[in-house]
Amino acid sequence: MSDIRDVIIIGSGPAGLTAAIYTARANLAPLVLEGEPSSTSDQPGGQLMLTTDVENYPGFPDGIMGPELMLNFRNQALRFGAEIDTVKASRVDFSERPFKVWVGDPEAAEPTHLANTIIVSTGAQSLMLGLPNENELVGHGLSTCATCDGFFFRDQEIAVVGGGDSAIEEASFLTRFASKVTIIHRRDEFRASKIMQQRAFDNPKIEIMWDTVVEEYLGEGQIRGLKLRNVNTDEVNDVQFSGVFVAIGHKPNTGLFAGQLDLKDNGYLITKPDSSYTNVEGVFACGDVQDDIYRQAITASGSGCMAAIDAERWLEDQHD
Ligand code: NAP
C-alpha cells in the first residue's frame, strides 16, 4: 500500500485528464488510473479513442483525430507531473477517509491506494448492436454521435438505429446534412415521447422502417450499407447507406460505485447542482459518468476542470 495521495482520478477521458492537468498544476501530484486497453469505450482515453476526425473541439480549426487529441491531453497531464497508471480500479471503499482503491484482485485484504480525494471520471459507453466488425467500423461510417459526425454526411443517405428519444433526436439533427435519413426500429411503435415521434413523422427527409433489425454491417473498412431483416416476414434485404448511427442508449460506467455513490434511476452519478460534489464528501465526479444530457468532449473537459478545482478547494478547507 502506498502513502496517502491527495488525489486519485479514476478514468482518463477528456474529463479525467483535464482534472489531472489542473490538479497537477495545483501541485497535488494526482494519480490517474487510466483503465486498460479493451475493445469498448471503457478504455484509456474514453470514447474519443473510437472516433476519427474531431472537428468541434475548439482550438483545432482543421480538426484533429480523436486518439491524437487524447494523446495530447495525456502528454499535457504528464508534463505537469501527473502519474498515469494503465490499470483499472477493481474496487473502491468510500465509507471512511482516507478513501481506499484496489487495483487487480478486488478481494485483496489491503487496498492498493489510499487518497484524501477521489475524482470519478469513468465515462459512459454507447450501447452497440454487438455485430461482428462493429468496433472496426466505428469512425468509418459507423457512429454513435450525430452532433460529432453528422457534418461528414452532407447530401448522403444515412440510417439511424433505435426507437427512443435519442434515435429521433439524432435523426432529426442529421436531416440538416443528409439527403435522407432512415430510422430502423425493431418494433412497430416508437419508445420515444409523443412529441419526438411527431417530429419524426412530420419530417419529409425521415423514412421509418418498422419491425426491422440489423443483421450485418456491409462494407469492409468503411460502411456501405446494412443487411436488414423484417422480423414479421423474415425477408432480408441489403440496403445502401453511407453512414449508420446507432442510437439505442448509453450505459454509464458506474458499476464500481454502486451502493456508495448516489445514482439516478438511469445509472448516472448524481452531482450536486453547479458542482462536481457527489453525496460522499471528498469524492467528486465529472464527465459523461454524470452527464446524460450533453455528452460532448468539451463539456466533459469543462466538468473535469470543475472537479479539479472543487477537489483542490475541499482539500484546502480540510487543512484549514
Ligand atoms: P431508450 O429510451 O432506452 O431507447 C432505446 C431504443 O433503442 C429503444 O427504442 C429500443 O427498442 C432500441 N434498442 C435497444 N437495444 C436495441 C438493440 N439491441 N437493437 C435494436 N434496437 C435496440 O434510450 P435513448 O433513446 O437513448 O433515451 C435514453 C433516455 O434519455 C430516455 O429517458 C429519453 O427520454 C432521454 N432522452 C431525451 C431526449 C429529449 O427529450 N430530447 C433526447 C434523448 C434522450 P425498444 O423500444 O424495442 O426497446
CSV table of C-alpha atoms and ligand atoms in Angstrom, one decimal:
chain,number,residue,atom,x,y,z
A,1,MET,CA,0.0,0.0,0.0
A,2,SER,CA,1.3,3.4,-0.9
A,3,ASP,CA,1.2,6.6,1.1
A,4,ILE,CA,-2.0,8.7,1.2
A,5,ARG,CA,-2.4,10.6,-2.0
A,6,ASP,CA,-4.1,13.9,-2.3
A,7,VAL,CA,-6.0,13.0,-5.4
A,8,ILE,CA,-6.7,9.8,-7.3
A,9,ILE,CA,-8.5,10.2,-10.6
A,10,ILE,CA,-10.4,7.1,-11.9
A,11,GLY,CA,-10.8,7.3,-15.7
A,12,SER,CA,-8.9,9.1,-18.4
A,13,GLY,CA,-11.2,10.6,-21.0
A,14,PRO,CA,-11.3,14.3,-21.5
A,15,ALA,CA,-12.8,14.8,-18.0
A,16,GLY,CA,-10.3,12.7,-16.1
A,17,LEU,CA,-7.2,14.1,-18.0
A,18,THR,CA,-8.4,17.7,-17.7
A,19,ALA,CA,-8.8,17.1,-13.9
A,20,ALA,CA,-5.3,15.6,-14.0
A,21,ILE,CA,-3.8,18.7,-15.7
A,22,TYR,CA,-5.5,21.1,-13.3
A,23,THR,CA,-4.7,19.1,-10.1
A,24,ALA,CA,-1.1,18.5,-11.3
A,25,ARG,CA,-0.7,22.2,-11.9
A,26,ALA,CA,-2.0,22.8,-8.4
A,27,ASN,CA,0.8,20.6,-7.0
A,28,LEU,CA,-1.5,17.9,-5.9
A,29,ALA,CA,0.5,15.1,-7.7
A,30,PRO,CA,-2.6,13.3,-9.0
A,31,LEU,CA,-2.5,9.6,-9.8
A,32,VAL,CA,-4.7,8.7,-12.8
A,33,LEU,CA,-5.9,5.1,-13.1
A,34,GLU,CA,-6.4,5.3,-16.8
A,35,GLY,CA,-8.0,1.9,-17.4
A,36,GLU,CA,-6.8,-0.9,-19.6
A,37,PRO,CA,-7.0,-1.3,-23.4
A,38,SER,CA,-10.1,-3.1,-24.5
A,39,SER,CA,-12.4,-3.1,-27.5
A,40,THR,CA,-15.0,-0.9,-25.9
A,41,SER,CA,-15.2,2.7,-24.9
A,42,ASP,CA,-14.5,1.7,-21.3
A,43,GLN,CA,-10.7,2.1,-22.0
A,44,PRO,CA,-7.9,4.6,-21.6
A,45,GLY,CA,-8.8,7.8,-23.4
A,46,GLY,CA,-12.5,7.0,-23.4
A,47,GLN,CA,-14.9,7.3,-26.3
A,48,LEU,CA,-12.7,9.6,-28.4
A,49,MET,CA,-10.3,6.7,-28.9
A,50,LEU,CA,-13.1,5.2,-31.1
A,51,THR,CA,-13.5,8.3,-33.2
A,52,THR,CA,-11.7,9.5,-36.2
A,53,ASP,CA,-12.0,13.3,-37.0
A,54,VAL,CA,-13.0,15.6,-34.2
A,55,GLU,CA,-14.0,18.9,-35.8
A,56,ASN,CA,-15.9,20.5,-32.9
A,57,TYR,CA,-13.3,20.6,-30.2
A,58,PRO,CA,-12.3,24.3,-30.0
A,59,GLY,CA,-8.7,25.1,-30.7
A,60,PHE,CA,-8.2,22.8,-33.7
A,61,PRO,CA,-9.5,24.8,-36.7
A,62,ASP,CA,-8.5,22.0,-39.0
A,63,GLY,CA,-9.9,19.2,-36.8
A,64,ILE,CA,-7.9,16.5,-35.0
A,65,MET,CA,-8.1,12.7,-34.8
A,66,GLY,CA,-9.8,11.6,-31.6
A,67,PRO,CA,-6.8,9.4,-30.4
A,68,GLU,CA,-4.4,12.2,-31.2
A,69,LEU,CA,-6.4,14.6,-29.1
A,70,MET,CA,-6.4,12.2,-26.2
A,71,LEU,CA,-2.7,11.7,-26.5
A,72,ASN,CA,-2.3,15.5,-26.3
A,73,PHE,CA,-4.4,15.6,-23.2
A,74,ARG,CA,-2.3,12.8,-21.7
A,75,ASN,CA,1.0,14.3,-22.5
A,76,GLN,CA,-0.1,17.6,-21.1
A,77,ALA,CA,-1.1,15.9,-17.8
A,78,LEU,CA,2.3,14.1,-17.7
A,79,ARG,CA,4.2,17.3,-18.4
A,80,PHE,CA,2.9,18.8,-15.2
A,81,GLY,CA,3.7,15.8,-13.1
A,82,ALA,CA,0.5,13.7,-13.1
A,83,GLU,CA,1.3,10.0,-12.6
A,84,ILE,CA,-0.7,7.7,-15.0
A,85,ASP,CA,-1.1,4.0,-14.4
A,86,THR,CA,-2.6,1.8,-17.2
A,87,VAL,CA,-4.7,-0.2,-14.8
A,88,LYS,CA,-8.4,-0.4,-13.8
A,89,ALA,CA,-9.7,0.2,-10.4
A,90,SER,CA,-11.3,-3.0,-9.3
A,91,ARG,CA,-12.9,-1.9,-6.1
A,92,VAL,CA,-13.4,1.2,-4.0
A,93,ASP,CA,-14.3,1.9,-0.4
A,94,PHE,CA,-15.6,5.4,0.2
A,95,SER,CA,-17.1,4.6,3.7
A,96,GLU,CA,-14.3,6.4,5.5
A,97,ARG,CA,-11.3,8.7,4.8
A,98,PRO,CA,-8.7,8.2,3.5
A,99,PHE,CA,-10.6,6.5,0.7
A,100,LYS,CA,-9.5,3.1,-0.4
A,101,VAL,CA,-8.9,2.0,-4.0
A,102,TRP,CA,-8.0,-1.5,-5.2
A,103,VAL,CA,-6.3,-2.4,-8.5
A,104,GLY,CA,-6.2,-6.1,-9.5
A,105,ASP,CA,-7.7,-8.6,-7.1
A,106,PRO,CA,-10.7,-6.9,-5.6
A,107,GLU,CA,-10.8,-9.4,-2.8
A,108,ALA,CA,-7.3,-8.5,-1.6
A,109,ALA,CA,-7.4,-7.5,2.1
A,110,GLU,CA,-5.3,-4.4,1.7
A,111,PRO,CA,-6.2,-1.7,-0.8
A,112,THR,CA,-3.6,-0.7,-3.4
A,113,HIS,CA,-4.0,3.1,-2.8
A,114,LEU,CA,-5.3,5.5,-0.2
A,115,ALA,CA,-6.4,9.0,-1.1
A,116,ASN,CA,-7.9,12.1,0.5
A,117,THR,CA,-10.0,12.9,-2.5
A,118,ILE,CA,-11.2,10.9,-5.5
A,119,ILE,CA,-12.3,12.2,-8.8
A,120,VAL,CA,-14.5,9.8,-10.7
A,121,SER,CA,-14.4,10.2,-14.5
A,122,THR,CA,-15.1,6.7,-15.7
A,123,GLY,CA,-17.3,7.8,-18.6
A,124,ALA,CA,-20.1,6.1,-20.4
A,125,GLN,CA,-20.4,3.7,-23.2
A,126,SER,CA,-22.8,3.9,-26.2
A,127,LEU,CA,-24.7,0.7,-26.4
A,128,MET,CA,-23.9,-1.1,-29.6
A,129,LEU,CA,-25.6,-3.8,-31.6
A,130,GLY,CA,-22.9,-6.3,-30.9
A,131,LEU,CA,-22.4,-7.4,-34.5
A,132,PRO,CA,-19.1,-8.6,-36.0
A,133,ASN,CA,-16.8,-5.9,-37.3
A,134,GLU,CA,-18.6,-3.2,-35.3
A,135,ASN,CA,-15.6,-1.9,-33.5
A,136,GLU,CA,-13.5,-1.7,-36.7
A,137,LEU,CA,-16.3,0.3,-38.4
A,138,VAL,CA,-16.7,3.0,-35.7
A,139,GLY,CA,-15.4,6.2,-37.2
A,140,HIS,CA,-15.6,4.7,-40.7
A,141,GLY,CA,-19.2,5.4,-41.5
A,142,LEU,CA,-20.5,4.0,-38.2
A,143,SER,CA,-21.1,6.5,-35.4
A,144,THR,CA,-22.9,7.0,-32.1
A,145,CYS,CA,-22.9,10.7,-32.2
A,146,ALA,CA,-24.8,12.8,-34.7
A,147,THR,CA,-23.6,16.1,-33.2
A,148,CYS,CA,-20.0,14.9,-33.7
A,149,ASP,CA,-20.2,13.2,-37.1
A,150,GLY,CA,-23.4,14.4,-38.9
A,151,PHE,CA,-21.4,17.0,-40.8
A,152,PHE,CA,-19.5,14.3,-42.7
A,153,PHE,CA,-22.6,13.0,-44.4
A,154,ARG,CA,-23.7,16.0,-46.4
A,155,ASP,CA,-26.2,15.0,-49.1
A,156,GLN,CA,-25.9,11.3,-48.3
A,157,GLU,CA,-28.3,8.7,-47.3
A,158,ILE,CA,-27.9,7.5,-43.7
A,159,ALA,CA,-29.6,5.2,-41.3
A,160,VAL,CA,-30.3,5.6,-37.6
A,161,VAL,CA,-30.9,2.5,-35.5
A,162,GLY,CA,-33.2,2.8,-32.5
A,163,GLY,CA,-36.7,3.9,-31.5
A,164,GLY,CA,-36.2,6.1,-28.4
A,165,ASP,CA,-35.9,9.8,-28.0
A,166,SER,CA,-32.1,9.7,-28.8
A,167,ALA,CA,-32.8,8.0,-32.2
A,168,ILE,CA,-35.3,10.6,-33.2
A,169,GLU,CA,-33.2,13.4,-31.9
A,170,GLU,CA,-30.2,12.1,-33.9
A,171,ALA,CA,-32.3,11.5,-37.0
A,172,SER,CA,-33.9,15.0,-36.9
A,173,PHE,CA,-30.4,16.6,-36.4
A,174,LEU,CA,-29.0,14.5,-39.3
A,175,THR,CA,-31.6,15.8,-41.7
A,176,ARG,CA,-29.7,19.1,-41.7
A,177,PHE,CA,-27.0,17.4,-43.7
A,178,ALA,CA,-28.3,14.1,-45.2
A,179,SER,CA,-30.4,13.8,-48.2
A,180,LYS,CA,-32.5,11.2,-46.5
A,181,VAL,CA,-32.4,9.6,-43.0
A,182,THR,CA,-34.0,6.1,-42.4
A,183,ILE,CA,-34.8,5.2,-38.9
A,184,ILE,CA,-34.6,1.4,-38.4
A,185,HIS,CA,-36.6,0.2,-35.4
A,186,ARG,CA,-37.1,-3.3,-34.2
A,187,ARG,CA,-40.8,-2.8,-33.3
A,188,ASP,CA,-43.9,-1.3,-34.8
A,189,GLU,CA,-44.0,1.7,-32.5
A,190,PHE,CA,-41.5,4.1,-31.0
A,191,ARG,CA,-40.5,4.2,-27.4
A,192,ALA,CA,-39.8,7.9,-27.8
A,193,SER,CA,-42.1,10.6,-26.4
A,194,LYS,CA,-45.1,11.6,-28.5
A,195,ILE,CA,-43.7,15.0,-29.3
A,196,MET,CA,-40.5,13.5,-30.6
A,197,GLN,CA,-42.4,10.9,-32.6
A,198,GLN,CA,-44.4,13.6,-34.2
A,199,ARG,CA,-41.2,15.4,-35.1
A,200,ALA,CA,-40.1,12.3,-37.0
A,201,PHE,CA,-43.4,11.7,-38.7
A,202,ASP,CA,-43.5,15.4,-39.8
A,203,ASN,CA,-40.0,15.5,-41.3
A,204,PRO,CA,-40.1,14.8,-45.0
A,205,LYS,CA,-36.5,13.7,-45.0
A,206,ILE,CA,-37.1,10.9,-42.5
A,207,GLU,CA,-38.3,7.5,-43.5
A,208,ILE,CA,-39.1,4.8,-40.9
A,209,MET,CA,-38.5,1.1,-41.3
A,210,TRP,CA,-40.6,-0.6,-38.7
A,211,ASP,CA,-40.2,-4.2,-37.4
A,212,THR,CA,-36.7,-4.3,-38.8
A,213,VAL,CA,-33.4,-5.5,-37.3
A,214,VAL,CA,-29.8,-5.1,-38.5
A,215,GLU,CA,-28.3,-8.5,-39.3
A,216,GLU,CA,-25.0,-7.3,-40.6
A,217,TYR,CA,-22.9,-4.2,-41.4
A,218,LEU,CA,-22.0,-4.2,-45.0
A,219,GLY,CA,-18.6,-3.0,-46.1
A,220,GLU,CA,-15.0,-3.7,-45.2
A,221,GLY,CA,-13.1,-0.9,-43.5
A,222,GLN,CA,-16.0,1.5,-44.4
A,223,ILE,CA,-19.7,1.2,-44.1
A,224,ARG,CA,-21.6,0.9,-47.4
A,225,GLY,CA,-24.9,-0.4,-46.1
A,226,LEU,CA,-26.9,-2.8,-43.9
A,227,LYS,CA,-28.3,-6.2,-44.2
A,228,LEU,CA,-31.8,-5.8,-42.8
A,229,ARG,CA,-34.4,-8.4,-41.7
A,230,ASN,CA,-38.1,-7.8,-41.3
A,231,VAL,CA,-39.0,-9.6,-38.1
A,232,ASN,CA,-42.5,-10.4,-39.3
A,233,THR,CA,-41.8,-11.7,-42.7
A,234,ASP,CA,-38.1,-12.8,-42.2
A,235,GLU,CA,-37.4,-11.1,-45.6
A,236,VAL,CA,-33.8,-10.0,-45.8
A,237,ASN,CA,-32.6,-7.0,-47.8
A,238,ASP,CA,-29.2,-5.3,-48.4
A,239,VAL,CA,-29.8,-1.5,-48.3
A,240,GLN,CA,-27.1,1.0,-49.2
A,241,PHE,CA,-26.2,3.7,-46.6
A,242,SER,CA,-23.1,5.9,-46.5
A,243,GLY,CA,-23.4,6.3,-42.7
A,244,VAL,CA,-25.1,4.4,-39.9
A,245,PHE,CA,-25.8,6.0,-36.5
A,246,VAL,CA,-26.5,3.6,-33.6
A,247,ALA,CA,-28.8,5.3,-31.0
A,248,ILE,CA,-30.0,2.6,-28.8
A,249,GLY,CA,-28.9,4.2,-25.5
A,250,HIS,CA,-25.9,4.7,-23.3
A,251,LYS,CA,-24.6,3.0,-20.2
A,252,PRO,CA,-22.5,4.9,-17.6
A,253,ASN,CA,-19.6,3.1,-16.1
A,254,THR,CA,-20.8,3.3,-12.6
A,255,GLY,CA,-20.8,-0.4,-11.5
A,256,LEU,CA,-17.8,0.2,-9.3
A,257,PHE,CA,-19.6,2.8,-7.2
A,258,ALA,CA,-23.0,1.1,-6.8
A,259,GLY,CA,-24.1,1.3,-3.1
A,260,GLN,CA,-21.6,4.0,-2.3
A,261,LEU,CA,-22.4,6.9,-4.6
A,262,ASP,CA,-25.9,8.1,-5.3
A,263,LEU,CA,-27.1,7.2,-8.8
A,264,LYS,CA,-30.0,8.4,-10.9
A,265,ASP,CA,-32.6,5.8,-12.0
A,266,ASN,CA,-30.8,5.6,-15.3
A,267,GLY,CA,-27.5,4.7,-13.6
A,268,TYR,CA,-25.7,8.0,-14.0
A,269,LEU,CA,-23.9,9.5,-10.9
A,270,ILE,CA,-25.7,12.4,-9.2
A,271,THR,CA,-23.6,15.5,-8.7
A,272,LYS,CA,-24.8,18.5,-6.7
A,273,PRO,CA,-26.1,21.4,-8.8
A,274,ASP,CA,-23.4,23.6,-10.3
A,275,SER,CA,-20.6,21.5,-8.9
A,276,SER,CA,-18.9,18.1,-9.1
A,277,TYR,CA,-19.7,17.1,-5.5
A,278,THR,CA,-21.2,13.7,-5.0
A,279,ASN,CA,-23.0,12.5,-1.9
A,280,VAL,CA,-19.7,11.5,-0.3
A,281,GLU,CA,-17.6,14.4,0.8
A,282,GLY,CA,-14.2,14.3,-0.9
A,283,VAL,CA,-15.5,12.3,-3.8
A,284,PHE,CA,-16.1,14.3,-7.0
A,285,ALA,CA,-17.5,13.3,-10.4
A,286,CYS,CA,-17.1,14.7,-13.8
A,287,GLY,CA,-17.6,13.9,-17.5
A,288,ASP,CA,-20.1,11.5,-19.1
A,289,VAL,CA,-20.4,9.3,-16.0
A,290,GLN,CA,-22.6,12.1,-14.5
A,291,ASP,CA,-23.8,13.7,-17.7
A,292,ASP,CA,-26.8,12.1,-19.5
A,293,ILE,CA,-27.6,15.3,-21.4
A,294,TYR,CA,-24.7,16.9,-23.3
A,295,ARG,CA,-22.1,14.0,-23.6
A,296,GLN,CA,-19.6,16.1,-25.5
A,297,ALA,CA,-15.8,16.0,-25.1
A,298,ILE,CA,-15.7,19.8,-24.4
A,299,THR,CA,-18.4,19.6,-21.7
A,300,ALA,CA,-16.6,16.6,-20.2
A,301,SER,CA,-13.4,18.5,-20.2
A,302,GLY,CA,-15.1,21.5,-18.6
A,303,SER,CA,-16.5,19.4,-15.9
A,304,GLY,CA,-13.1,17.8,-15.3
A,305,CYS,CA,-11.8,21.3,-14.6
A,306,MET,CA,-14.6,21.9,-12.2
A,307,ALA,CA,-13.9,18.6,-10.3
A,308,ALA,CA,-10.2,19.6,-10.0
A,309,ILE,CA,-11.0,23.0,-8.6
A,310,ASP,CA,-13.6,21.5,-6.2
A,311,ALA,CA,-11.1,18.9,-5.0
A,312,GLU,CA,-8.4,21.5,-4.5
A,313,ARG,CA,-10.6,23.8,-2.5
A,314,TRP,CA,-12.1,21.0,-0.5
A,315,LEU,CA,-8.5,19.8,0.4
A,316,GLU,CA,-7.6,23.4,1.4
A,317,ASP,CA,-10.7,23.6,3.6
A,318,GLN,CA,-9.6,20.3,5.4
A,319,HIS,CA,-6.2,21.7,6.1
A,320,ASP,CA,-7.7,24.9,7.4
B,1,NAP,P1,-34.0,4.4,-24.7
B,1,NAP,O1,-35.2,5.2,-24.4
B,1,NAP,O2,-33.6,3.3,-23.8
B,1,NAP,O3,-34.4,3.8,-26.2
B,1,NAP,C1,-33.5,2.8,-26.8
B,1,NAP,C2,-34.2,2.4,-28.1
B,1,NAP,O4,-33.3,1.6,-28.7
B,1,NAP,C3,-35.5,1.7,-27.9
B,1,NAP,O5,-36.4,2.1,-28.9
B,1,NAP,C4,-35.1,0.2,-28.1
B,1,NAP,O6,-36.0,-0.6,-28.7
B,1,NAP,C5,-33.9,0.3,-29.0
B,1,NAP,N1,-32.9,-0.8,-28.8
B,1,NAP,C6,-32.3,-1.1,-27.6
B,1,NAP,N2,-31.5,-2.1,-27.8
B,1,NAP,C7,-31.6,-2.4,-29.1
B,1,NAP,C8,-30.9,-3.4,-29.9
B,1,NAP,N3,-30.0,-4.3,-29.4
B,1,NAP,N4,-31.3,-3.5,-31.2
B,1,NAP,C9,-32.2,-2.6,-31.7
B,1,NAP,N5,-32.8,-1.6,-31.0
B,1,NAP,C10,-32.5,-1.6,-29.7
B,1,NAP,O7,-32.7,5.2,-24.9
B,1,NAP,P2,-32.5,6.7,-25.5
B,1,NAP,O8,-33.3,6.9,-26.7
B,1,NAP,O9,-31.0,6.9,-25.6
B,1,NAP,O10,-33.0,7.6,-24.3
B,1,NAP,C11,-32.5,7.5,-23.0
B,1,NAP,C12,-33.2,8.5,-22.1
B,1,NAP,O11,-32.8,9.8,-22.4
B,1,NAP,C13,-34.7,8.4,-22.2
B,1,NAP,O12,-35.3,8.6,-20.9
B,1,NAP,C14,-35.0,9.5,-23.1
B,1,NAP,O13,-36.3,10.0,-22.9
B,1,NAP,C15,-34.0,10.6,-22.8
B,1,NAP,N6,-33.7,11.4,-23.9
B,1,NAP,C16,-34.5,12.5,-24.1
B,1,NAP,C17,-34.3,13.4,-25.2
B,1,NAP,C18,-35.1,14.6,-25.3
B,1,NAP,O14,-36.2,14.7,-24.7
B,1,NAP,N7,-34.8,15.5,-26.2
B,1,NAP,C19,-33.3,13.1,-26.1
B,1,NAP,C20,-32.5,11.9,-25.9
B,1,NAP,C21,-32.8,11.1,-24.8
B,1,NAP,P3,-37.4,-1.0,-27.9
B,1,NAP,O15,-38.2,0.3,-27.9
B,1,NAP,O16,-37.9,-2.1,-28.7
B,1,NAP,O17,-37.0,-1.4,-26.5
